Amino acid sequence: VTQEQLHVLEQFLAADLPVQLLSQMTTLDFEVRKDVMNVCCALLWPDLPEEVAAQVMEYVRFHPTLFNKLMDSYANEE
């Protein structure tokens, strides 16, 4: 993972985009919803580099609603 990639991830998490995007799932087009879910799932991959995984885990700890929003999005049949 390059420093530039880490910087983008830091900005993505600092902007609270995972929770914000999941909160808007019902208003997004189908293809966009798929992209949002893919990004959120990619953040939870088990083989992420340690520095990335640490940032993601810190984000998850401070956003306890993340998993509920993720599961609600999966459960939504639209």
PDB file of C-alpha atoms in Angstrom:
ATOM      1  CA  VAL A   1       0.000   0.000   0.000  1.00  0.00           C
ATOM      2  CA  THR A   2       1.432   3.333  -1.015  1.00  0.00           C
ATOM      3  CA  GLN A   3       1.375   6.497   1.071  1.00  0.00           C
ATOM      4  CA  GLU A   4      -1.001   8.017  -1.470  1.00  0.00           C
ATOM      5  CA  GLN A   5      -3.433   5.116  -1.068  1.00  0.00           C
ATOM      6  CA  LEU A   6      -3.274   5.440   2.711  1.00  0.00           C
ATOM      7  CA  HIS A   7      -3.943   9.164   2.408  1.00  0.00           C
ATOM      8  CA  VAL A   8      -7.039   8.509   0.269  1.00  0.00           C
ATOM      9  CA  LEU A   9      -8.298   5.961   2.800  1.00  0.00           C
ATOM     10  CA  GLU A  10      -7.724   8.425   5.640  1.00  0.00           C
ATOM     11  CA  GLN A  11      -9.724  11.074   3.780  1.00  0.00           C
ATOM     12  CA  PHE A  12     -12.479   8.564   2.965  1.00  0.00           C
ATOM     13  CA  LEU A  13     -12.843   7.605   6.614  1.00  0.00           C
ATOM     14  CA  ALA A  14     -12.381  11.152   7.945  1.00  0.00           C
ATOM     15  CA  ALA A  15     -15.241  12.304   5.717  1.00  0.00           C
ATOM     16  CA  ASP A  16     -17.358   9.545   7.281  1.00  0.00           C
ATOM     17  CA  LEU A  17     -18.215   8.267   3.817  1.00  0.00           C
ATOM     18  CA  PRO A  18     -18.976   4.626   4.667  1.00  0.00           C
ATOM     19  CA  VAL A  19     -21.734   5.522   7.143  1.00  0.00           C
ATOM     20  CA  GLN A  20     -22.927   8.463   5.056  1.00  0.00           C
ATOM     21  CA  LEU A  21     -23.211   6.345   1.910  1.00  0.00           C
ATOM     22  CA  LEU A  22     -24.932   3.488   3.731  1.00  0.00           C
ATOM     23  CA  SER A  23     -27.397   5.970   5.215  1.00  0.00           C
ATOM     24  CA  GLN A  24     -28.395   7.065   1.713  1.00  0.00           C
ATOM     25  CA  MET A  25     -28.734   3.593   0.178  1.00  0.00           C
ATOM     26  CA  THR A  26     -32.479   3.794  -0.407  1.00  0.00           C
ATOM     27  CA  THR A  27     -32.047   6.954  -2.488  1.00  0.00           C
ATOM     28  CA  LEU A  28     -29.290   5.590  -4.734  1.00  0.00           C
ATOM     29  CA  ASP A  29     -29.625   3.822  -8.071  1.00  0.00           C
ATOM     30  CA  PHE A  30     -29.114   0.062  -8.086  1.00  0.00           C
ATOM     31  CA  GLU A  31     -25.645   0.148  -9.675  1.00  0.00           C
ATOM     32  CA  VAL A  32     -24.476   2.806  -7.232  1.00  0.00           C
ATOM     33  CA  ARG A  33     -25.814   0.747  -4.318  1.00  0.00           C
ATOM     34  CA  LYS A  34     -23.776  -2.216  -5.548  1.00  0.00           C
ATOM     35  CA  ASP A  35     -20.663  -0.035  -5.672  1.00  0.00           C
ATOM     36  CA  VAL A  36     -21.256   1.259  -2.147  1.00  0.00           C
ATOM     37  CA  MET A  37     -21.666  -2.268  -0.816  1.00  0.00           C
ATOM     38  CA  ASN A  38     -18.524  -3.427  -2.626  1.00  0.00           C
ATOM     39  CA  VAL A  39     -16.490  -0.584  -1.121  1.00  0.00           C
ATOM     40  CA  CYS A  40     -17.823  -1.242   2.374  1.00  0.00           C
ATOM     41  CA  CYS A  41     -17.139  -4.957   2.065  1.00  0.00           C
ATOM     42  CA  ALA A  42     -13.623  -4.269   0.760  1.00  0.00           C
ATOM     43  CA  LEU A  43     -12.916  -2.313   3.937  1.00  0.00           C
ATOM     44  CA  LEU A  44     -13.665  -5.480   5.913  1.00  0.00           C
ATOM     45  CA  TRP A  45     -11.460  -7.899   3.953  1.00  0.00           C
ATOM     46  CA  PRO A  46      -9.348 -10.004   6.325  1.00  0.00           C
ATOM     47  CA  ASP A  47      -6.078  -9.651   4.378  1.00  0.00           C
ATOM     48  CA  LEU A  48      -5.780  -5.868   4.425  1.00  0.00           C
ATOM     49  CA  PRO A  49      -2.320  -4.499   5.214  1.00  0.00           C
ATOM     50  CA  GLU A  50      -1.923  -3.837   8.943  1.00  0.00           C
ATOM     51  CA  GLU A  51      -1.855  -0.046   8.637  1.00  0.00           C
ATOM     52  CA  VAL A  52      -5.087  -0.092   6.617  1.00  0.00           C
ATOM     53  CA  ALA A  53      -6.796  -2.591   8.909  1.00  0.00           C
ATOM     54  CA  ALA A  54      -5.880  -0.486  11.947  1.00  0.00           C
ATOM     55  CA  GLN A  55      -7.489   2.617  10.441  1.00  0.00           C
ATOM     56  CA  VAL A  56     -10.605   0.711   9.445  1.00  0.00           C
ATOM     57  CA  MET A  57     -10.946  -0.893  12.890  1.00  0.00           C
ATOM     58  CA  GLU A  58     -10.602   2.512  14.562  1.00  0.00           C
ATOM     59  CA  TYR A  59     -13.350   3.831  12.290  1.00  0.00           C
ATOM     60  CA  VAL A  60     -15.606   0.864  13.078  1.00  0.00           C
ATOM     61  CA  ARG A  61     -15.072   1.312  16.833  1.00  0.00           C
ATOM     62  CA  PHE A  62     -16.193   4.933  16.653  1.00  0.00           C
ATOM     63  CA  HIS A  63     -19.168   4.149  14.393  1.00  0.00           C
ATOM     64  CA  PRO A  64     -21.168   1.435  16.131  1.00  0.00           C
ATOM     65  CA  THR A  65     -24.049   1.901  13.682  1.00  0.00           C
ATOM     66  CA  LEU A  66     -21.899   0.861  10.712  1.00  0.00           C
ATOM     67  CA  PHE A  67     -22.757  -2.835  10.901  1.00  0.00           C
ATOM     68  CA  ASN A  68     -26.452  -2.161  11.454  1.00  0.00           C
ATOM     69  CA  LYS A  69     -26.526   0.097   8.399  1.00  0.00           C
ATOM     70  CA  LEU A  70     -24.613  -2.490   6.391  1.00  0.00           C
ATOM     71  CA  MET A  71     -27.010  -5.272   7.390  1.00  0.00           C
ATOM     72  CA  ASP A  72     -30.061  -3.075   6.780  1.00  0.00           C
ATOM     73  CA  SER A  73     -28.736  -2.390   3.289  1.00  0.00           C
ATOM     74  CA  TYR A  74     -28.328  -6.102   2.614  1.00  0.00           C
ATOM     75  CA  ALA A  75     -31.823  -6.803   3.926  1.00  0.00           C
ATOM     76  CA  ASN A  76     -33.437  -4.160   1.717  1.00  0.00           C
ATOM     77  CA  GLU A  77     -34.833  -5.997  -1.310  1.00  0.00           C
ATOM     78  CA  GLU A  78     -34.962  -2.937  -3.580  1.00  0.00           C
TER      79      GLU A  78
END
